[in-house]
Tab-separated table of C-alpha atoms in Angstrom:
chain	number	residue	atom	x	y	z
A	1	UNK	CA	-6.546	-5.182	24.237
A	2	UNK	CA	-5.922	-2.431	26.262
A	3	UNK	CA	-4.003	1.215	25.944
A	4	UNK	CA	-1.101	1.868	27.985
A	5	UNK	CA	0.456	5.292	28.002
A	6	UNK	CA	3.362	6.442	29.399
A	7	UNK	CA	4.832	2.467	29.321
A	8	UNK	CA	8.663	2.613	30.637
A	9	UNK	CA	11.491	1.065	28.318
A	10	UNK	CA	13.140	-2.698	29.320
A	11	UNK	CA	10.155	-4.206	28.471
A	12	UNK	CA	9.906	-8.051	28.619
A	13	UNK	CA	8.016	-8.527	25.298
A	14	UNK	CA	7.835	-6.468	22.005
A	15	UNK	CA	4.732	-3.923	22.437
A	16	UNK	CA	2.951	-1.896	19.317
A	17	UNK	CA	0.695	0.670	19.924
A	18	UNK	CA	-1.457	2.553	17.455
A	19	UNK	CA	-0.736	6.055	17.461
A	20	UNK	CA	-2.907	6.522	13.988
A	21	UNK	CA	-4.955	4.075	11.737
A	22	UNK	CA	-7.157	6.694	9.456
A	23	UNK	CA	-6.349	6.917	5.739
A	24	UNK	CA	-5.744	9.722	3.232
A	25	UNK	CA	-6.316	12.383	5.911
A	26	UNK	CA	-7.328	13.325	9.598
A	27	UNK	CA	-10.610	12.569	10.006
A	28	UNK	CA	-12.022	14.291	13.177
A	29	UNK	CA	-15.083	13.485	15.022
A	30	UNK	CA	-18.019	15.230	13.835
A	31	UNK	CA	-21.202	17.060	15.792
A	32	UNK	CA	-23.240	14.948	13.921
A	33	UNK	CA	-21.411	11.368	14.778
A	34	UNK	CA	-21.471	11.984	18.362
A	35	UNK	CA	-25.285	12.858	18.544
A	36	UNK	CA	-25.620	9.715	16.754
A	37	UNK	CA	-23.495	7.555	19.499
A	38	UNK	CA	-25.445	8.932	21.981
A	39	UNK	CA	-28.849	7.961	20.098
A	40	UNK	CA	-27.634	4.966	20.298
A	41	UNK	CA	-26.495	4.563	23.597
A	42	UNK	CA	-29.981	6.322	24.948
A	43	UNK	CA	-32.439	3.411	23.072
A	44	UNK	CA	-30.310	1.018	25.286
A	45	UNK	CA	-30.856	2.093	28.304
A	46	UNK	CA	-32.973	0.522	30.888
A	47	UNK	CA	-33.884	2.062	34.002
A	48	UNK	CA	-32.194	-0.387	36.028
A	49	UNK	CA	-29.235	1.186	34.155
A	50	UNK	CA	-28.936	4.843	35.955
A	51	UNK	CA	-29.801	3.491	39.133
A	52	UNK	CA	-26.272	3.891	40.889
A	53	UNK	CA	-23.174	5.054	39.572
A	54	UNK	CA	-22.253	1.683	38.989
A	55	UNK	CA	-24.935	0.441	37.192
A	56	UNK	CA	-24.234	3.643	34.525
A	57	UNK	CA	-20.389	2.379	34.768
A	58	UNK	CA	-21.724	-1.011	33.854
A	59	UNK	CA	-24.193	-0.073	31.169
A	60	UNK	CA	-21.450	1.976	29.181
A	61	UNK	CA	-18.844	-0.548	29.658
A	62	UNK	CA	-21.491	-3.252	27.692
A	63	UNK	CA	-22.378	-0.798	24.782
A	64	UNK	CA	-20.342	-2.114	21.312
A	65	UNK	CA	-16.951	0.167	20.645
A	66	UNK	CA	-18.113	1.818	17.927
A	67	UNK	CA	-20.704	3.492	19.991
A	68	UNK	CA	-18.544	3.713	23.467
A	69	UNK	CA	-15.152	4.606	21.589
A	70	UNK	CA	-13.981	4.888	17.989
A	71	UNK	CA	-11.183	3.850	15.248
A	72	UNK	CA	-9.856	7.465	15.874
A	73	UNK	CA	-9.019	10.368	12.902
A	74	UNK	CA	-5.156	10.604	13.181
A	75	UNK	CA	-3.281	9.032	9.722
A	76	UNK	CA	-0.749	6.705	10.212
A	77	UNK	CA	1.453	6.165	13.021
A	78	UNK	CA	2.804	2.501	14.257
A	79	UNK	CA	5.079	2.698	17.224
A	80	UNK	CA	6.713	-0.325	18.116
A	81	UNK	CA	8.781	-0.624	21.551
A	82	UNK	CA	11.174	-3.850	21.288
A	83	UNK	CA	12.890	-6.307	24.373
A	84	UNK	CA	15.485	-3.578	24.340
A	85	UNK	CA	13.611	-0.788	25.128
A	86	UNK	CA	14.226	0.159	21.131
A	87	UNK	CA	12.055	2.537	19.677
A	88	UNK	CA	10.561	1.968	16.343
A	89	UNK	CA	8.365	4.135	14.416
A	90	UNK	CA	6.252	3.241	11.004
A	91	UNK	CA	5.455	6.403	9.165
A	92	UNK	CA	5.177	9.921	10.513
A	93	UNK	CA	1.104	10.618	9.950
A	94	UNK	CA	-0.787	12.968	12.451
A	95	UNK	CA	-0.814	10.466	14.633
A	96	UNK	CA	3.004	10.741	15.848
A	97	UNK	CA	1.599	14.234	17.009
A	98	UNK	CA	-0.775	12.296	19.729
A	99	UNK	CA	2.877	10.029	20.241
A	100	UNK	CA	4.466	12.730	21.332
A	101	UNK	CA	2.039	14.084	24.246
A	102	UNK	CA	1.093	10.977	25.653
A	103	UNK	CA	5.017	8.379	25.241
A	104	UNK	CA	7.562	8.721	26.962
A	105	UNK	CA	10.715	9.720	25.170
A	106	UNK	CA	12.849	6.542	24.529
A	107	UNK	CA	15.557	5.852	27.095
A	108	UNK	CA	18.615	5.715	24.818
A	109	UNK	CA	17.134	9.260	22.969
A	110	UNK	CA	16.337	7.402	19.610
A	111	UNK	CA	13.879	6.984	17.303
A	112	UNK	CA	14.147	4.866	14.457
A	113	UNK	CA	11.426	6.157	12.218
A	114	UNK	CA	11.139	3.639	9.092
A	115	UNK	CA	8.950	5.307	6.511
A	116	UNK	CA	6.252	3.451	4.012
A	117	UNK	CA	6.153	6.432	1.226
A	118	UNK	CA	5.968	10.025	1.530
A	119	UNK	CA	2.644	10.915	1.033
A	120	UNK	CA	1.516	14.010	3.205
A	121	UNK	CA	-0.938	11.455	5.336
A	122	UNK	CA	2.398	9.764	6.150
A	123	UNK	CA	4.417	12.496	7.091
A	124	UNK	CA	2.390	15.526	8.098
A	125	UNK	CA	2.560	14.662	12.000
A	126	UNK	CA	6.560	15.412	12.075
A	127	UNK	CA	6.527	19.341	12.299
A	128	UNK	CA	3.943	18.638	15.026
A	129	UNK	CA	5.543	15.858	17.172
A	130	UNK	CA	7.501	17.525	20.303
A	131	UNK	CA	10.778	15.896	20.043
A	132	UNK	CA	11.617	17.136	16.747
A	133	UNK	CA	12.663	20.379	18.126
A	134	UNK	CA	14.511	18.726	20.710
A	135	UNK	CA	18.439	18.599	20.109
A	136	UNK	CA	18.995	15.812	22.366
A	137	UNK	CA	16.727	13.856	20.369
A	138	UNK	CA	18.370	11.389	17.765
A	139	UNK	CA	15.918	10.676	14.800
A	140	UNK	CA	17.415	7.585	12.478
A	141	UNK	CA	15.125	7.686	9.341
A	142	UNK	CA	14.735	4.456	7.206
A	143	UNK	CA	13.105	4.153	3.874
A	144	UNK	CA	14.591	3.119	-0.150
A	145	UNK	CA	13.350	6.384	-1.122
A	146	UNK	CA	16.736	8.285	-2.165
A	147	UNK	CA	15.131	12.017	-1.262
A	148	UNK	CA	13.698	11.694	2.194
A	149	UNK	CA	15.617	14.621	3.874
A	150	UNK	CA	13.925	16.669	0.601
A	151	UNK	CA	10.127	15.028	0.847
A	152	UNK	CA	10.050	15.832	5.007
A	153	UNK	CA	11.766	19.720	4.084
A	154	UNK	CA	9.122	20.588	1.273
A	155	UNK	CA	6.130	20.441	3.720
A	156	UNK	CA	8.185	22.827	5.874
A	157	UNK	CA	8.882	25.735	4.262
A	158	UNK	CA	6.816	29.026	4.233
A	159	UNK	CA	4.087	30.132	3.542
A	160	UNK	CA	2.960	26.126	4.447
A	161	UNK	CA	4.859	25.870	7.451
A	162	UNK	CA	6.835	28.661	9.776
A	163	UNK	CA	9.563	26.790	11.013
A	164	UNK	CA	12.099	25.326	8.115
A	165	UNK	CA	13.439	22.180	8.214
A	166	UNK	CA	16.746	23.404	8.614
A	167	UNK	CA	16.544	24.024	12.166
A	168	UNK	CA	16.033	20.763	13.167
A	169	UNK	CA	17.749	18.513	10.396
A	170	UNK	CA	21.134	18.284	12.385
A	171	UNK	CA	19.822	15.570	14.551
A	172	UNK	CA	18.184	13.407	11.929
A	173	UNK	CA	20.050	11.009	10.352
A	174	UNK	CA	19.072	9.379	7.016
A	175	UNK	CA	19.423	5.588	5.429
A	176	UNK	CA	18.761	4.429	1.992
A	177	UNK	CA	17.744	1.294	2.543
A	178	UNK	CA	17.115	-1.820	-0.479
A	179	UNK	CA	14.403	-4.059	-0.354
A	180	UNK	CA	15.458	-7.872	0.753
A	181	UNK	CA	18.048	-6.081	3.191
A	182	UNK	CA	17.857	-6.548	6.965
A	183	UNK	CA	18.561	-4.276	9.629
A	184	UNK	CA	19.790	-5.234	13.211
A	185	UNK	CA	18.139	-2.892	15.579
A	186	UNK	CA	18.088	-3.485	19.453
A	187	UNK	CA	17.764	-7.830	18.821
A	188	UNK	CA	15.283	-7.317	16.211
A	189	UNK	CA	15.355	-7.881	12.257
A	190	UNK	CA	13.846	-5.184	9.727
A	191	UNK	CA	12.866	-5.724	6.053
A	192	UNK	CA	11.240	-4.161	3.577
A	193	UNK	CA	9.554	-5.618	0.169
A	194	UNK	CA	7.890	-3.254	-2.580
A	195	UNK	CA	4.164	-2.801	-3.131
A	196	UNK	CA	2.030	-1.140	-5.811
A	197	UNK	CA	0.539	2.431	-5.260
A	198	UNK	CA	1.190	5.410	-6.748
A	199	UNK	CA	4.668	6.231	-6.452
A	200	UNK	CA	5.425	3.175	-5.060
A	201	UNK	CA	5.397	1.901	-0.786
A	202	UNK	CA	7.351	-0.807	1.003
A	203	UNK	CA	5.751	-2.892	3.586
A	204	UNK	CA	8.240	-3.604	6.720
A	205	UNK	CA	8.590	-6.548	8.515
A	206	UNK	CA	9.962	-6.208	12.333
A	207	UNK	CA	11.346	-9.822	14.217
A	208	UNK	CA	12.902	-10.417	17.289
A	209	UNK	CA	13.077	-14.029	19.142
A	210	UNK	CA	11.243	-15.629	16.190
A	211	UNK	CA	7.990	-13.535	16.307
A	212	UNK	CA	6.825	-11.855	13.302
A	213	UNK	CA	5.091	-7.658	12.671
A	214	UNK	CA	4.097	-6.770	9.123
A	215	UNK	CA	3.338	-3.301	8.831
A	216	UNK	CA	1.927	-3.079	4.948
A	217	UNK	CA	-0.435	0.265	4.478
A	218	UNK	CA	-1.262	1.451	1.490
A	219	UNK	CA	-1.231	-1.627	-1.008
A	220	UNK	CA	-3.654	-2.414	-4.036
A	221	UNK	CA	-3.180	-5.899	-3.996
A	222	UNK	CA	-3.076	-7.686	-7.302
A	223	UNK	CA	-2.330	-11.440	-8.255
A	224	UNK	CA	1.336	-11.055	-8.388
A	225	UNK	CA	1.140	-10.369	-4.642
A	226	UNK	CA	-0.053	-14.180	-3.616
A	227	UNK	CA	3.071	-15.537	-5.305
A	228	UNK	CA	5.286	-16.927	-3.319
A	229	UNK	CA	9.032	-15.236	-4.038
A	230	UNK	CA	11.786	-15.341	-1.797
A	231	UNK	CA	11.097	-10.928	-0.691
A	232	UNK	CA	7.010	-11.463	-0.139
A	233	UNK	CA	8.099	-14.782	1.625
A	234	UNK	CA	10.821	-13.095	3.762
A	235	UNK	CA	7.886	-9.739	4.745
A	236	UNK	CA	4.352	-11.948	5.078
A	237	UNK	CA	4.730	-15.671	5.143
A	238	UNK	CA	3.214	-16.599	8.729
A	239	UNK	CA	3.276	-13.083	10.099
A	240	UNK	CA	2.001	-13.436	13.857
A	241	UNK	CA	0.582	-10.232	13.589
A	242	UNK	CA	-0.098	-8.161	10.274
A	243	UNK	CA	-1.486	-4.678	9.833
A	244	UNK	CA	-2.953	-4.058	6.267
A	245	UNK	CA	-4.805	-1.660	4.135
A	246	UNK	CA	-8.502	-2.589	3.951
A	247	UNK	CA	-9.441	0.888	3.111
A	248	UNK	CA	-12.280	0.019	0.949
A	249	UNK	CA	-15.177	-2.326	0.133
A	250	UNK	CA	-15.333	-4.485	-2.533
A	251	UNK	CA	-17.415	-1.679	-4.387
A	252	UNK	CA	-15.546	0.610	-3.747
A	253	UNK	CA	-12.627	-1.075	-5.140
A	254	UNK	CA	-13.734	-1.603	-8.034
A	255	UNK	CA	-14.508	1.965	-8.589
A	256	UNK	CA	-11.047	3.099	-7.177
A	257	UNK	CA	-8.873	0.971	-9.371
A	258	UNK	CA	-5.422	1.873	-9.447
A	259	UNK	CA	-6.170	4.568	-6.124
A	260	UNK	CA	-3.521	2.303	-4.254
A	261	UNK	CA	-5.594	0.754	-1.443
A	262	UNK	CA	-7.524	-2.702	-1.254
A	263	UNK	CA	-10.813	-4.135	-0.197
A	264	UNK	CA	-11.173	-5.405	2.806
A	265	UNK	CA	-11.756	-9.074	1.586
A	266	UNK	CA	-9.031	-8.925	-0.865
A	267	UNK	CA	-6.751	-8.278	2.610
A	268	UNK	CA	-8.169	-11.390	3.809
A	269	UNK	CA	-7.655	-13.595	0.877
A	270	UNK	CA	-3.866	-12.039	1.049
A	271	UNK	CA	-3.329	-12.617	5.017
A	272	UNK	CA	-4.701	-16.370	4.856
A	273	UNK	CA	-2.814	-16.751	1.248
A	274	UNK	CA	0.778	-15.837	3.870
A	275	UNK	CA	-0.813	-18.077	6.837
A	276	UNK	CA	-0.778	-14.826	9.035
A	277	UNK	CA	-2.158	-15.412	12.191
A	278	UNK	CA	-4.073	-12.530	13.122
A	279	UNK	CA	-4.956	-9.339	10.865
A	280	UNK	CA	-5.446	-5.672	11.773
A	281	UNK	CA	-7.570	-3.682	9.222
A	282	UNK	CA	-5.780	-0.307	8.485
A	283	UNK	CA	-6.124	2.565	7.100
A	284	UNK	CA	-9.763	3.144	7.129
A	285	UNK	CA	-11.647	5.145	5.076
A	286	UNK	CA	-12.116	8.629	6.108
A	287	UNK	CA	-15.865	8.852	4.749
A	288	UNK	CA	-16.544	5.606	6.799
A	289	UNK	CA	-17.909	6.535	10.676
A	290	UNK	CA	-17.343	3.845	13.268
A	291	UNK	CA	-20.734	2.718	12.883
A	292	UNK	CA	-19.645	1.562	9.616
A	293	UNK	CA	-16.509	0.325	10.299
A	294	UNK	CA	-17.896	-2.037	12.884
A	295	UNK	CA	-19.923	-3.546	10.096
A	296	UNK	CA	-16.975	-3.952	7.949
A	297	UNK	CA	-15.486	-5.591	11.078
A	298	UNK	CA	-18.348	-8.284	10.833
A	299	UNK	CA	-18.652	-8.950	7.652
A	300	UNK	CA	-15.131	-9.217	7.325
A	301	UNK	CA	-14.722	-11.922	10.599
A	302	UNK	CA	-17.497	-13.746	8.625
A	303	UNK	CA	-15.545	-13.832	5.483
A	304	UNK	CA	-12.219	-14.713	6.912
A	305	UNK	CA	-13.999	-17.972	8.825
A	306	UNK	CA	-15.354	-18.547	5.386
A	307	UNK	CA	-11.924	-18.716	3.833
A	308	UNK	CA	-9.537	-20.241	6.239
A	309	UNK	CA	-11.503	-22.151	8.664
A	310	UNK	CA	-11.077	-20.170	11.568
A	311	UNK	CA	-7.183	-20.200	11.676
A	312	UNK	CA	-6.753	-16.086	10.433
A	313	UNK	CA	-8.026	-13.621	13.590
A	314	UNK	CA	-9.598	-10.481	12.456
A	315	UNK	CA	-9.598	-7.224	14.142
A	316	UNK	CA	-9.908	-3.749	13.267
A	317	UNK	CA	-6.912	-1.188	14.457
A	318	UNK	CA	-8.436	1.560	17.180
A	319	UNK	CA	-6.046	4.474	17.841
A	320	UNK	CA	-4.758	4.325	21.306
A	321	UNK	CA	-4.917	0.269	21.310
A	322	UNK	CA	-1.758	-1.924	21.740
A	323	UNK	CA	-0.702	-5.170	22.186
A	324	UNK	CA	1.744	-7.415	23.007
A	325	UNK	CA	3.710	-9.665	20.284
């Protein structure tokens, strides 16, 4: 998996790229976790490993990610780019800021931003992503929540923010949508299904020539969840791809009940539960480092081999990685 910036429209396959994968709220760097990548990198090193510019190319490229890169800080932000050159976009965290420097703007001037819930790790990117301002710009905003054009105003109004939604509202368009709907957009099918968290969040499924995204962040998944009705069926059942909240270890779970995010394993049970083929973890923790989240990423490949026989791929969601569906 690879990043790809700046990727023209007319694509020949549907791309996603992570924009933003943090939870709860942007989750910088710190002094202190970079010293300790490069501790890490240093008791490596061989001599044989600075002995052309080359060999230090070489020795970097072999150290693990989570020493040589990292999950990233920016909350949530999906962008999915379909056959059609159709622009999708799954919640509006800080990560749509990064969107807007580095992606081009869509060819036919749209975004179709489909939103998971409103809290401010979901939507506090907007007032900061370029083409907001931009009149030209044609923002068509999906979600069942009856208020959105309310929930994206209140976090842009003074003293919290100094320019007011007003000024840019005329060129965003809003849609109610129901769960167990579907949306046509650019060849592909949307559809959303409810999930428990506080206040409630839909997860969104996105298919196009028979190939299946589940976008489901921020879910505390409970037993009612692994049975099979016709909406879960319609969002999960044999996803090809699925990102998930795994904010949390089993521990941690258990002392965060009700917070509205899962365990890890419990995402694993879930995706095998659907027969999804391969699972992103999502929404990580923002107390968790890389160095942690790379043993998470074990521990939970180990699990998922455990419970379905090697048939459910596990991988943890990087910001600036994308793939191809």
């Amino acid at each position: 998996m690879g990043c790809a910036f700046g990727r023209a429209d007319g694509v020949t396959s549907v791309n996603i790229h992570f924009w933003g994968v943090r939870g709860s709220i942007p989750t910088p760097l710190s002094s202190q976790q970079v010293r300790a990548k490069l501790i890490a990198a240093l008791r490596r090193i061989k001599t044989e490993d600075i002995e052309s510019d080359a060999a230090k190319e070489k020795f970097v490229s072999s150290l693990p990610w989570w020493i040589s890169e990292t999950v990233g800080g920016n909350t949530p932000c999906v962008e999915v780019t379909l056959k059609s050159g159709s622009r999708l976009v799954f919640d509006a965290g800080s990560g749509m800021r990064v969107m807007g420097k580095l992606s081009d703007l869509p060819s036919d001037r749209h975004y179709h931003l489909f939103m998971s819930h409103f809290h401010w790790d979901h939507i506090q990117g907007l007032p900061f992503f370029d083409s907001a301002y931009n009149p030209n710009i044609i923002f068509e905003v999906y979600s069942p929540f009856p208020n959105m054009k309310e929930f994206f105003a209140k976090q842009m109004v003074a003293p919290y923010y100094p320019v007011d939604f007003s000024a840019v509202e005329k060129h965003f368009n809003f849609h109610q949508i129901e769960p167990g709907q579907v949306l046509s957009i650019g060849g592909a099918e949307v559809s959303c299904v409810k999930m428990s968290h506080p206040g409630d969040s839909f997860s969104y499924a996105v298919v196009e020539d028979g190939h299946k995204f589940v976008y489901a962040t921020d879910i505390e998944l409970g037993s009612k969840d692994f049975v099979h009705t016709e909406g879960r069926s319609k969002i999960f059942k044999e996803a090809d791809v699925m990102l998930i909240d795994s904010q949390y270890t089993v521990e941690e779970a258990l002392r965060k009940v009700n917070w509205g995010h899962s365990a890890f394993c419990y995402a694993i049970d879930f995706a095998a539960a659907w027969k999804v083929k391969k699972m992103y973890m999502f929404h990580h923790e923002p107390t968790y480092d890389d160095r942690k989240l790379n043993t998470i990423l074990e521990s939970a490949v180990w699990y998922a081999n455990y419970v379905s026989s090697s048939t459910l791929n596990i991988d943890i969601a990087r910001e600036g990685d994308e793939f191809v569906l």
